[in-house]
Amino acid sequence: MNPNSVSGAMQTQSPKPTSYVFQIENLSVYYGSNPAVKNVSLKVPARQITAFIGPSGCGKSTVLRCFNRTNDLIPGARVEGKLTYHGKDLYAADVDPVSVRRHIGMVFQKPNPFPKSIYDNVAYGPRVLGMKVDLDEVVETSLKRAALWDEVKDKLKESGQSLSGGQQQRLCIARALAVQPDVILMDEPCSALDPISTRRIEELMKELEQDYTIIIVTHNMQQASRVSDMTAFFSVELVGSNRVGELVEFDKTEVIFNNPSKEATRDYVEGRFG
Amino acid sequence: MSDSARFIGEEEKIDISSIAPIRNYSSRFLTFLSILCVVVLLASLSWVLWDVAKEGVNKLNWYNLTQIRYPAPGLEDGGFGHAIVGSLMVLSTAAVISFPFGILAAVYLSEFGRGTRLAYLVKFSCNVLTGVPAILCGLFAYAVVVRGSGFSAFSGGIATGVLMLPIVIRSTEEALLLVSPDMRLASVGLGSTRFQTTMRIVLPTAAPAIVTGLIVALARAAGEAAPLLFTSFNNNFWSTDLFGPVATLPVMTYFFAIIPFRPQQQLAWAGALVLLAMVLVASTISRFVVHKTKK
Ligand SMILES: Nc1ncnc2c1ncn2[C@@H]1O[C@H](COP(=O)(O)OP(=O)(O)OP(=O)(O)O)[C@@H](O)[C@H]1O
Ligand SMILES: [Mg+2]
């Protein structure tokens, strides 16, 4: 697809002034010598929710991990192509991945609070970064933003792992918010949660959208259509014996779900995939 | 055992007809086989324990435990308090040597060096070291330390430490690998360095499992006489000199078991019993600690 046509459409239709946080051009990621995704190009608009959908193994998580350079930590992973963050090349030689990650928070599929108290979980980021802040205040505001404060304010000393799954996930969001990131990446954040917790997290995302750019990977079509402004549909193609992921279509969520330009997208969002 | 037996019983009651008979028989046969294995294992273990306890308890009294020199051959008057202290000295030295090196090596293997050539080399040497007979560890310490400075508790500690090293590395590495990769990514994703992640998240999370592994390594090494035979050697008298020969429980058991005097043989049994008790207490304490910290 042509990224220019998308941005053209965006500029005329988007209600918010559009600036792009990330711009990817011809991004390919390899594990060892096998390409996992090839030639992805897209632009992630600021202060909106961008959803990645697509069948399992098409490289959604892989692309997501490029944004905060956590692929660097996977042995054998290699990234090719261009990825800019506010116009700066994220993979330039002089970029320190550690300082990149501080601006780009991540929430994972399985809630994974550290085996520490609720307070220490949230305070972990500011502490390791040596932020000169009032920790009590940061913990309180982060937990409030993550809509968890009322449930835990009397037991901040208890282990984060003693909370329910949904609460743990909100704790992980609070933990990410505590370092005042610019972007939040979420990799299937609700897939281990019940519908009520899922709904709470979705509401939370809509609220956070005011101040943060959010990229979410989800297998839940309703979720993508409910929360996201932009949707990227990835698919997987058989090249020889390799399954290689690719970006099929990237557009506003209404367009992807109601009037996609590709047959494959239509089949997938209508559940006729496979 | 009883659980699986009951489970099979219920299965039969519910729908025996739908299960192919051959499956039913092989299932019963395999259950029987595994129960048999458990029984054989438990029986031999309790046999050993019973034998050691029966013979050892005769001479296990406060007097023997607190006497600080061995009885002269054939005589009764003496005990092995100094051998307990000697064993503790050797084991502490071994722990001081093998724990830091072992833990650091394991941290390198699982956190920093995964997939590198050096890591491969370390792993390979570790596997080789696991297969090295204990007596060779003793010879190593003999060649390196004893030939220069004579028999000593210190050299015994080195031999035992070398013996423990691969066990420490392996169990610690396994404990570290149990920490979910997501946990590391989450920590790194908050802007912490890999060093901070290792120190503040990975090691504390794995701590209970690491401690268990360390105690197991120590317990395993506590009973080894082979590495001590020509390192810490033996001492009939009380000594707390780290750089002189000391008596130890395994070496005492070995020496006294093969001399033809009844009182000494009985002391050997008692020494073996004390050794068993020490290992039991250590592993019970570690279990307890792990259980406590998990809550
Ligand atoms: N750490 C890794 N090492 C090697 N290959 C990997 C690794 N992670 C992912 N892959 C491969 O990359 C491809 C894309 O995986 P990825 O996890 O990005 O898919 P996904 O779209 O997130 O799938 P899912 O929806 O199941 O989470 C897969 O073929 C997978 O086997
Ligand atoms: Mg994924």
Coordinates of C-alpha atoms and ligand atoms in Angstrom, one line a residue:
Chain A
M1 CA 0.0 0.0 0.0
N2 CA 1.0 3.6 -0.4
P3 CA 1.6 5.4 2.8
N4 CA 1.2 8.8 1.2
S5 CA -2.4 8.1 0.2
V6 CA -3.2 7.3 3.8
S7 CA -1.6 10.4 5.2
G8 CA -3.4 12.4 2.6
A9 CA -6.7 11.0 3.7
M10 CA -5.8 11.5 7.3
Q11 CA -5.0 15.2 6.9
T12 CA -8.3 16.0 5.3
Q13 CA -10.5 13.9 7.6
S14 CA -8.9 13.7 11.0
P15 CA -10.6 15.9 13.6
K16 CA -7.4 16.4 15.5
P17 CA -4.4 18.1 14.0
T18 CA -2.2 15.3 12.9
S19 CA 1.4 14.9 13.8
Y20 CA 3.1 11.6 13.6
V21 CA 4.9 10.1 16.5
F22 CA 6.4 7.1 14.6
Q23 CA 7.0 6.8 10.9
I24 CA 8.0 3.4 9.6
E25 CA 9.4 2.9 6.1
N26 CA 10.1 -0.5 4.6
L27 CA 10.7 -2.1 8.0
S28 CA 11.7 -5.7 8.0
V29 CA 12.5 -7.8 11.0
Y30 CA 14.5 -11.0 10.9
Y31 CA 15.0 -13.7 13.5
G32 CA 18.2 -15.3 12.5
S33 CA 18.1 -15.5 8.7
N34 CA 14.3 -15.9 8.5
P35 CA 12.3 -12.8 7.9
A36 CA 9.3 -12.5 10.3
V37 CA 7.8 -9.4 8.7
K38 CA 8.8 -7.6 5.5
N39 CA 8.4 -4.1 4.1
V40 CA 6.0 -2.5 6.6
S41 CA 5.4 1.1 6.1
L42 CA 3.0 3.2 8.3
K43 CA 2.7 6.3 10.3
V44 CA 1.4 6.4 13.8
P45 CA -0.5 9.6 14.6
A46 CA 0.0 11.3 17.9
R47 CA -2.6 11.1 20.7
Q48 CA -4.7 8.5 19.0
I49 CA -5.1 4.8 19.4
T50 CA -3.7 2.7 16.7
A51 CA -4.7 -1.0 16.6
F52 CA -2.7 -3.8 15.0
I53 CA -4.9 -6.8 14.0
G54 CA -4.2 -9.9 12.1
P55 CA -3.8 -13.7 12.4
S56 CA -1.4 -15.3 14.8
G57 CA 2.2 -15.3 13.7
C58 CA 1.9 -12.4 11.3
G59 CA 4.4 -10.3 13.2
K60 CA 2.2 -7.8 15.2
S61 CA 4.2 -8.2 18.4
T62 CA 7.4 -8.2 16.4
V63 CA 6.6 -4.8 14.9
L64 CA 5.4 -3.5 18.2
R65 CA 8.7 -4.4 19.9
C66 CA 10.5 -2.3 17.3
F67 CA 9.0 0.8 18.6
N68 CA 10.8 0.6 22.0
R69 CA 13.7 -1.4 20.7
T70 CA 13.0 -4.4 22.9
N71 CA 13.8 -6.6 19.9
D72 CA 17.4 -5.7 20.7
L73 CA 17.2 -8.0 23.6
I74 CA 16.1 -11.0 21.6
P75 CA 19.2 -12.9 20.4
G76 CA 19.3 -13.1 16.7
A77 CA 16.7 -10.5 16.0
R78 CA 17.6 -7.9 13.3
V79 CA 15.7 -4.9 12.2
E80 CA 16.1 -3.4 8.7
G81 CA 14.5 -0.2 7.3
K82 CA 13.7 3.1 8.7
L83 CA 11.8 3.9 11.9
T84 CA 11.7 7.5 13.1
Y85 CA 10.3 8.7 16.4
H86 CA 9.4 12.4 16.3
G87 CA 11.5 12.6 13.2
K88 CA 14.6 11.1 14.7
D89 CA 16.0 7.8 13.5
L90 CA 15.3 5.4 16.3
Y91 CA 17.9 2.9 15.1
A92 CA 20.7 5.4 14.5
A93 CA 24.0 4.5 16.0
D94 CA 24.0 7.2 18.5
V95 CA 20.6 6.4 20.0
D96 CA 20.7 4.8 23.4
P97 CA 18.0 2.2 23.6
V98 CA 17.7 2.5 27.3
S99 CA 16.7 6.2 27.1
V100 CA 14.3 5.4 24.2
R101 CA 12.4 2.9 26.3
R102 CA 11.9 5.4 29.1
H103 CA 9.6 7.4 26.7
I104 CA 7.8 4.4 25.3
G105 CA 6.0 2.3 27.9
M106 CA 4.9 -1.2 27.3
V107 CA 2.1 -3.4 28.7
F108 CA 2.1 -7.1 28.0
Q109 CA -0.4 -9.8 27.3
K110 CA -0.1 -11.5 30.6
P111 CA -0.2 -9.1 33.6
N112 CA 3.3 -9.3 35.0
P113 CA 3.7 -7.2 38.1
F114 CA 7.1 -7.4 39.8
P115 CA 7.2 -9.5 42.9
K116 CA 7.2 -6.4 45.0
S117 CA 4.6 -4.3 46.8
I118 CA 2.0 -2.4 44.9
Y119 CA 3.8 0.8 45.8
D120 CA 7.2 -0.4 44.8
N121 CA 5.9 -1.7 41.5
V122 CA 4.7 1.8 40.5
A123 CA 7.8 3.5 42.1
Y124 CA 10.2 1.1 40.3
G125 CA 10.5 3.2 37.1
P126 CA 11.1 6.6 38.7
R127 CA 13.6 4.9 41.1
V128 CA 15.7 3.3 38.5
L129 CA 15.7 6.4 36.4
G130 CA 16.7 8.5 39.4
M131 CA 13.8 10.9 38.7
K132 CA 13.7 13.7 41.2
V133 CA 10.1 13.5 42.1
D134 CA 7.9 13.0 45.1
L135 CA 7.4 9.3 44.9
D136 CA 4.2 9.2 47.0
E137 CA 2.6 11.6 44.7
V138 CA 3.7 9.8 41.5
V139 CA 2.4 6.6 42.9
E140 CA -0.9 8.1 43.7
T141 CA -1.4 9.9 40.4
S142 CA -0.3 7.0 38.4
L143 CA -2.7 4.6 40.2
K144 CA -5.5 7.2 39.8
R145 CA -4.9 7.5 36.1
A146 CA -4.9 3.7 35.8
A147 CA -8.3 3.7 37.7
L148 CA -6.9 1.5 40.4
W149 CA -6.3 3.9 43.3
D150 CA -9.6 3.4 45.1
E151 CA -9.2 -0.4 45.1
V152 CA -5.6 -0.4 46.5
K153 CA -5.1 2.8 48.4
D154 CA -5.3 0.9 51.7
K155 CA -3.0 -1.9 50.8
L156 CA -0.1 -0.3 49.0
K157 CA 2.3 -2.4 51.0
E158 CA 0.8 -5.7 49.8
S159 CA 2.4 -7.7 47.0
G160 CA 1.4 -6.6 43.5
Q161 CA 0.9 -10.3 42.7
S162 CA -1.8 -10.7 45.2
L163 CA -4.2 -8.6 43.1
S164 CA -6.7 -10.0 40.6
G165 CA -5.7 -10.4 37.0
G166 CA -7.6 -7.2 35.9
Q167 CA -6.2 -5.2 38.8
Q168 CA -2.7 -6.5 38.0
Q169 CA -3.0 -5.3 34.4
R170 CA -4.1 -1.9 35.6
L171 CA -1.1 -2.0 38.0
C172 CA 1.1 -2.6 35.0
I173 CA -0.4 0.3 33.2
A174 CA 0.1 2.5 36.3
R175 CA 3.7 1.3 36.4
A176 CA 4.2 2.3 32.8
L177 CA 2.5 5.7 33.4
A178 CA 4.8 6.5 36.4
V179 CA 7.7 7.3 34.2
Q180 CA 5.6 9.8 32.2
P181 CA 6.0 8.2 28.9
D182 CA 5.0 9.6 25.5
V183 CA 3.7 6.4 24.0
I184 CA 2.2 3.3 25.5
L185 CA 2.5 0.0 23.6
M186 CA 0.0 -2.7 24.6
D187 CA 0.4 -6.3 23.4
E188 CA -3.0 -7.9 23.7
P189 CA -3.5 -6.3 27.1
C190 CA -7.0 -7.8 27.7
S191 CA -6.6 -11.3 26.4
A192 CA -6.2 -12.7 29.9
L193 CA -9.0 -10.7 31.4
D194 CA -12.8 -11.1 31.9
P195 CA -15.2 -8.9 30.0
I196 CA -15.7 -6.4 32.9
S197 CA -12.0 -5.9 33.4
T198 CA -11.6 -5.6 29.6
R199 CA -14.3 -2.9 29.5
R200 CA -12.5 -1.0 32.3
I201 CA -9.2 -1.1 30.5
E202 CA -10.8 0.0 27.3
E203 CA -12.4 3.0 29.0
L204 CA -9.0 3.7 30.5
M205 CA -7.4 3.7 27.1
K206 CA -10.0 6.2 25.8
E207 CA -9.1 8.4 28.7
L208 CA -5.4 8.1 28.3
E209 CA -5.7 8.9 24.6
Q210 CA -6.0 12.5 25.6
D211 CA -2.4 12.6 26.7
Y212 CA -0.7 9.6 25.2
T213 CA -0.2 7.9 21.9
I214 CA -1.3 4.3 22.2
I215 CA -0.6 1.3 20.0
I216 CA -2.5 -1.8 20.8
V217 CA -2.2 -5.3 19.4
T218 CA -5.5 -7.2 19.7
H219 CA -7.2 -10.3 18.5
N220 CA -10.5 -9.0 19.4
M221 CA -12.2 -7.3 16.4
Q222 CA -14.8 -5.6 18.6
Q223 CA -12.1 -4.2 20.8
A224 CA -10.2 -2.8 17.8
S225 CA -13.4 -1.2 16.4
R226 CA -14.5 0.1 19.8
V227 CA -11.3 1.8 20.9
S228 CA -9.0 2.5 18.0
D229 CA -8.8 5.5 15.6
M230 CA -6.5 3.8 13.2
T231 CA -6.2 0.1 12.3
A232 CA -3.4 -1.8 10.7
F233 CA -4.2 -5.2 9.3
F234 CA -1.3 -7.6 9.0
S235 CA -1.4 -10.9 7.3
V236 CA 1.0 -13.8 6.7
E237 CA 2.2 -15.1 3.4
L238 CA 4.0 -18.3 2.6
V239 CA 7.3 -17.6 1.0
G240 CA 8.9 -20.9 0.2
S241 CA 8.7 -22.7 3.5
N242 CA 8.8 -19.5 5.5
R243 CA 5.8 -17.7 6.9
V244 CA 6.4 -14.0 6.4
G245 CA 4.2 -11.3 7.8
E246 CA 3.2 -8.2 5.9
L247 CA 1.1 -5.1 6.3
V248 CA -2.0 -5.5 4.1
E249 CA -3.9 -2.4 4.9
F250 CA -3.6 0.6 7.2
D251 CA -6.4 3.2 7.4
K252 CA -8.9 4.8 9.7
T253 CA -10.7 2.2 11.8
E254 CA -14.1 3.0 10.2
V255 CA -12.7 2.3 6.8
I256 CA -11.0 -0.9 7.7
F257 CA -14.1 -2.3 9.3
N258 CA -16.7 -0.9 6.9
N259 CA -15.2 -0.3 3.6
P260 CA -11.7 -1.9 3.3
S261 CA -10.0 -1.7 0.0
K262 CA -8.6 -5.2 0.1
E263 CA -10.5 -8.4 -0.1
A264 CA -8.3 -10.1 2.5
T265 CA -9.0 -7.3 5.1
R266 CA -12.8 -7.7 4.5
D267 CA -12.6 -11.4 4.9
Y268 CA -10.6 -11.1 8.2
V269 CA -12.7 -8.4 9.9
E270 CA -15.9 -10.2 8.9
G271 CA -14.6 -13.5 10.4
R272 CA -14.2 -15.3 7.1
F273 CA -10.5 -15.7 7.5
G274 CA -8.7 -18.9 6.7
Chain B
M1 CA -0.3 -43.0 45.1
S2 CA -3.7 -43.3 46.6
D3 CA -4.9 -40.4 44.5
S4 CA -4.0 -42.0 41.2
A5 CA -5.4 -45.3 42.4
R6 CA -8.7 -43.7 43.2
F7 CA -8.7 -41.8 39.9
I8 CA -8.4 -45.0 38.0
G9 CA -11.1 -46.6 40.0
E10 CA -13.5 -43.8 39.2
E11 CA -12.6 -43.9 35.5
E12 CA -13.6 -47.5 35.5
K13 CA -16.9 -46.8 37.1
I14 CA -17.8 -44.0 34.7
D15 CA -17.3 -45.5 31.3
I16 CA -15.2 -48.6 31.1
S17 CA -16.9 -49.8 28.0
S18 CA -15.8 -46.8 25.9
I19 CA -12.1 -47.3 26.6
A20 CA -10.3 -49.8 24.4
P21 CA -9.4 -52.8 26.7
I22 CA -5.8 -52.7 25.7
R23 CA -5.5 -49.0 26.8
N24 CA -7.2 -49.9 30.0
Y25 CA -4.7 -52.7 30.7
S26 CA -1.7 -50.7 29.7
S27 CA -2.9 -47.9 31.9
R28 CA -3.2 -50.2 34.9
F29 CA 0.1 -51.8 34.2
L30 CA 1.9 -48.5 33.9
T31 CA 0.3 -47.3 37.1
F32 CA 1.4 -50.4 38.8
L33 CA 4.9 -50.0 37.5
S34 CA 5.2 -46.4 38.7
I35 CA 3.9 -47.4 42.1
L36 CA 6.4 -50.2 42.2
C37 CA 9.2 -47.8 41.4
V38 CA 8.2 -45.4 44.1
V39 CA 8.0 -48.3 46.6
V40 CA 11.5 -49.6 45.7
L41 CA 12.9 -46.1 45.9
L42 CA 11.3 -45.3 49.3
A43 CA 12.2 -48.7 50.6
S44 CA 15.9 -48.4 49.8
L45 CA 16.0 -44.9 51.2
S46 CA 14.4 -45.8 54.4
W47 CA 16.6 -48.9 54.7
V48 CA 19.7 -46.7 54.5
L49 CA 18.3 -44.2 57.0
W50 CA 17.2 -47.0 59.3
D51 CA 20.5 -48.8 59.2
V52 CA 22.5 -45.6 59.8
A53 CA 20.2 -44.5 62.6
K54 CA 20.2 -47.9 64.3
E55 CA 23.9 -48.3 64.4
G56 CA 24.7 -44.6 64.8
V57 CA 22.4 -43.8 67.7
N58 CA 24.5 -46.1 70.0
K59 CA 27.4 -43.7 70.1
L60 CA 25.5 -40.6 69.4
N61 CA 25.6 -38.8 72.8
W62 CA 26.5 -35.5 74.1
Y63 CA 29.8 -36.8 75.3
N64 CA 30.9 -37.9 71.8
L65 CA 29.6 -34.9 70.1
T66 CA 31.5 -32.5 72.4
Q67 CA 34.8 -34.5 72.7
I68 CA 37.4 -32.7 70.7
R69 CA 39.8 -35.5 69.9
Y70 CA 39.4 -39.0 68.5
P71 CA 39.8 -42.0 70.8
A72 CA 43.1 -43.8 70.5
P73 CA 42.7 -47.0 68.4
G74 CA 40.7 -49.6 70.2
L75 CA 39.8 -47.3 73.1
E76 CA 36.6 -45.6 73.9
D77 CA 37.6 -42.3 75.4
G78 CA 37.1 -39.6 72.8
G79 CA 34.6 -38.2 70.3
F80 CA 34.2 -36.2 67.1
G81 CA 33.2 -32.7 68.0
H82 CA 36.3 -31.4 66.3
A83 CA 35.3 -33.3 63.1
I84 CA 31.9 -31.4 63.0
V85 CA 33.7 -28.1 63.4
G86 CA 36.3 -29.2 60.7
S87 CA 33.5 -30.1 58.3
L88 CA 31.8 -26.8 58.9
M89 CA 35.1 -25.0 58.2
V90 CA 35.7 -26.9 54.9
L91 CA 32.1 -26.3 53.8
S92 CA 32.1 -22.6 54.6
T93 CA 35.3 -22.2 52.6
A94 CA 33.7 -24.2 49.7
A95 CA 30.6 -22.0 49.9
V96 CA 32.6 -18.8 49.9
I97 CA 34.5 -20.0 46.8
S98 CA 31.7 -21.6 44.8
F99 CA 28.7 -19.4 45.6
P100 CA 29.9 -16.1 44.2
F101 CA 31.6 -17.6 41.2
G102 CA 28.8 -19.9 40.5
I103 CA 26.1 -17.3 40.8
L104 CA 27.9 -14.8 38.7
A105 CA 28.6 -17.4 36.0
A106 CA 24.9 -18.3 36.0
V107 CA 23.9 -14.7 35.8
Y108 CA 26.2 -14.3 32.8
L109 CA 24.8 -17.4 31.2
S110 CA 21.2 -16.5 31.5
E111 CA 21.2 -12.7 31.5
F112 CA 24.1 -11.3 29.5
G113 CA 25.8 -14.0 27.5
R114 CA 23.0 -16.0 26.0
G115 CA 24.0 -17.3 22.7
T116 CA 27.6 -16.1 22.8
R117 CA 30.6 -18.3 22.3
L118 CA 31.8 -17.6 25.8
A119 CA 28.5 -18.8 27.2
Y120 CA 28.8 -21.9 25.2
L121 CA 32.3 -22.5 26.5
V122 CA 31.2 -21.9 30.1
K123 CA 28.3 -24.3 29.7
F124 CA 30.5 -26.9 28.1
S125 CA 33.1 -26.7 30.8
C126 CA 30.4 -26.9 33.4
N127 CA 29.1 -30.1 31.9
V128 CA 32.5 -31.6 31.8
L129 CA 33.1 -30.5 35.4
T130 CA 29.9 -32.3 36.5
G131 CA 31.3 -35.5 35.2
V132 CA 34.7 -35.1 36.9
P133 CA 35.1 -37.7 39.7
A134 CA 35.2 -36.1 43.1
I135 CA 38.7 -37.5 43.8
L136 CA 40.0 -35.6 40.9
C137 CA 38.8 -32.3 42.5
G138 CA 40.9 -33.4 45.5
L139 CA 43.9 -34.1 43.3
F140 CA 43.5 -30.7 41.7
A141 CA 43.5 -28.9 45.1
Y142 CA 46.4 -31.1 46.1
A143 CA 48.4 -30.1 43.0
V144 CA 47.5 -26.4 43.3
V145 CA 47.5 -25.8 47.1
V146 CA 48.7 -28.7 49.1
R147 CA 52.0 -29.2 47.4
G148 CA 52.9 -25.6 48.2
S149 CA 51.6 -25.2 51.7
G150 CA 50.6 -28.6 53.1
F151 CA 47.4 -30.2 54.1
S152 CA 44.8 -27.7 55.1
A153 CA 41.1 -27.1 55.7
F154 CA 41.5 -24.3 53.1
S155 CA 42.6 -26.7 50.4
G156 CA 39.8 -29.1 51.3
G157 CA 37.4 -26.1 50.8
I158 CA 38.9 -25.5 47.4
A159 CA 38.4 -29.1 46.3
T160 CA 34.9 -29.2 47.6
G161 CA 34.2 -25.8 46.1
V162 CA 35.3 -27.0 42.6
L163 CA 33.0 -30.0 43.1
M164 CA 30.1 -27.8 43.9
L165 CA 30.7 -25.2 41.2
P166 CA 28.9 -26.9 38.3
I167 CA 25.9 -27.8 40.6
V168 CA 25.7 -24.2 41.7
I169 CA 25.9 -22.8 38.2
R170 CA 23.3 -25.2 36.8
S171 CA 20.7 -24.8 39.6
T172 CA 21.1 -21.0 39.6
E173 CA 20.8 -20.8 35.9
E174 CA 17.7 -22.9 36.0
A175 CA 16.3 -20.6 38.7
L176 CA 17.0 -17.5 36.6
L177 CA 15.5 -19.0 33.5
L178 CA 12.2 -19.5 35.4
V179 CA 11.8 -15.8 35.7
S180 CA 9.4 -14.9 32.9
P181 CA 11.0 -13.0 30.0
D182 CA 8.1 -10.6 30.1
M183 CA 9.3 -9.5 33.5
R184 CA 12.7 -8.5 32.1
L185 CA 11.1 -6.8 29.1
A186 CA 8.8 -4.9 31.5
S187 CA 11.7 -3.7 33.6
V188 CA 13.8 -2.8 30.6
G189 CA 10.8 -1.1 29.1
L190 CA 10.6 1.3 32.0
G191 CA 14.1 2.5 31.1
S192 CA 16.2 0.5 33.5
T193 CA 19.5 -1.0 32.3
R194 CA 20.0 -4.7 32.0
F195 CA 22.2 -4.5 35.1
Q196 CA 19.5 -2.8 37.1
T197 CA 17.0 -5.3 35.8
T198 CA 19.2 -8.2 36.9
M199 CA 19.9 -6.8 40.3
R200 CA 16.4 -5.5 41.2
I201 CA 14.0 -7.8 39.4
V202 CA 15.6 -11.0 38.2
L203 CA 17.7 -12.0 41.1
P204 CA 15.1 -11.1 43.8
T205 CA 12.4 -13.0 41.9
A206 CA 14.6 -16.1 41.6
A207 CA 16.1 -15.8 45.1
P208 CA 14.1 -18.6 46.7
A209 CA 14.9 -21.1 44.0
I210 CA 18.5 -20.0 44.0
V211 CA 18.8 -20.5 47.7
T212 CA 17.3 -24.0 47.4
G213 CA 19.9 -24.9 44.8
L214 CA 22.7 -23.6 46.9
I215 CA 21.6 -25.7 49.9
V216 CA 21.3 -28.8 47.7
A217 CA 24.8 -28.3 46.3
L218 CA 26.1 -27.8 49.9
A219 CA 24.3 -30.9 51.1
R220 CA 25.6 -33.0 48.3
A221 CA 29.2 -31.8 48.9
A222 CA 28.9 -32.3 52.7
G223 CA 29.1 -36.0 52.4
E224 CA 32.0 -36.2 50.0
A225 CA 35.2 -37.8 51.5
A226 CA 37.1 -38.2 48.2
P227 CA 38.0 -34.5 47.7
L228 CA 39.2 -34.3 51.3
L229 CA 41.4 -37.3 51.6
F230 CA 44.5 -35.5 50.5
T231 CA 43.5 -31.9 51.1
S232 CA 42.1 -31.3 54.6
F233 CA 43.4 -34.8 55.4
N234 CA 42.7 -35.7 59.0
N235 CA 43.5 -34.5 62.5
N236 CA 43.1 -36.5 65.6
F237 CA 42.8 -33.3 67.7
W238 CA 41.0 -30.1 67.9
S239 CA 42.0 -27.5 65.3
T240 CA 40.5 -24.3 64.1
D241 CA 43.5 -23.4 61.9
L242 CA 42.1 -22.8 58.4
F243 CA 45.6 -23.5 57.0
G244 CA 46.3 -26.7 58.9
P245 CA 44.8 -30.2 58.5
V246 CA 41.4 -30.8 60.2
A247 CA 39.2 -33.7 60.9
T248 CA 36.0 -33.9 58.9
L249 CA 32.9 -36.1 59.2
P250 CA 33.1 -37.9 55.9
V251 CA 36.9 -38.6 56.2
M252 CA 36.3 -39.8 59.8
T253 CA 33.6 -42.1 58.7
Y254 CA 35.8 -43.5 56.0
F255 CA 38.8 -44.0 58.2
F256 CA 37.0 -45.5 61.2
A257 CA 34.8 -47.7 59.1
I258 CA 37.8 -49.6 57.7
I259 CA 39.8 -50.2 60.9
P260 CA 39.2 -53.3 63.0
F261 CA 38.2 -51.7 66.3
R262 CA 34.6 -51.8 67.5
P263 CA 34.5 -48.4 69.2
Q264 CA 35.8 -46.6 66.1
Q265 CA 33.4 -48.4 63.9
Q266 CA 30.6 -47.2 66.1
L267 CA 31.9 -43.7 65.9
A268 CA 31.8 -44.0 62.1
W269 CA 28.1 -44.8 62.2
A270 CA 27.5 -41.9 64.6
G271 CA 29.4 -39.6 62.3
A272 CA 27.4 -40.7 59.3
L273 CA 24.2 -40.1 61.3
V274 CA 25.3 -36.6 62.2
L275 CA 26.1 -35.9 58.6
L276 CA 22.6 -37.1 57.5
A277 CA 21.1 -34.9 60.2
M278 CA 23.0 -31.9 59.1
V279 CA 21.9 -32.3 55.5
L280 CA 18.3 -32.9 56.6
V281 CA 18.3 -29.8 58.9
A282 CA 19.8 -27.7 56.1
S283 CA 17.3 -28.7 53.5
T284 CA 14.4 -28.3 55.9
I285 CA 15.5 -24.8 56.8
S286 CA 15.8 -23.9 53.1
R287 CA 12.4 -25.3 52.4
F288 CA 11.0 -23.3 55.2
V289 CA 12.8 -20.1 54.1
V290 CA 11.5 -20.5 50.6
H291 CA 8.0 -21.1 51.8
K292 CA 8.2 -18.0 53.9
T293 CA 9.4 -15.7 51.2
K294 CA 6.9 -17.0 48.7
K295 CA 4.0 -15.6 50.7
Ligands
LIG1 N1 11.9 -14.5 19.9 C1 11.7 -15.0 18.7 N2 12.7 -15.8 18.1 C2 12.5 -16.3 16.9 N3 11.3 -16.2 16.2 C3 10.4 -15.4 16.7 C4 10.5 -14.8 18.0 N4 9.4 -14.1 18.2 C5 8.6 -14.3 17.2 N5 9.2 -15.0 16.2 C6 8.6 -15.4 14.9 O1 8.2 -14.3 14.2 C7 6.9 -14.5 13.6 C8 6.0 -13.4 14.1 O2 5.7 -13.5 15.5 P1 4.9 -12.5 16.4 O3 5.1 -12.9 17.8 O4 5.4 -11.1 16.1 O5 3.5 -12.7 15.9 P2 2.1 -12.1 16.4 O6 1.5 -11.5 15.2 O7 2.3 -11.2 17.5 O8 1.3 -13.4 16.8 P3 0.2 -13.6 18.0 O9 -1.0 -13.0 17.5 O10 0.1 -15.1 18.1 O11 0.8 -13.0 19.2 C9 6.5 -15.8 14.0 O12 6.6 -16.7 12.9 C10 7.4 -16.3 15.1 O13 7.7 -17.6 15.0
MG2 MG 1.9 -11.4 19.7

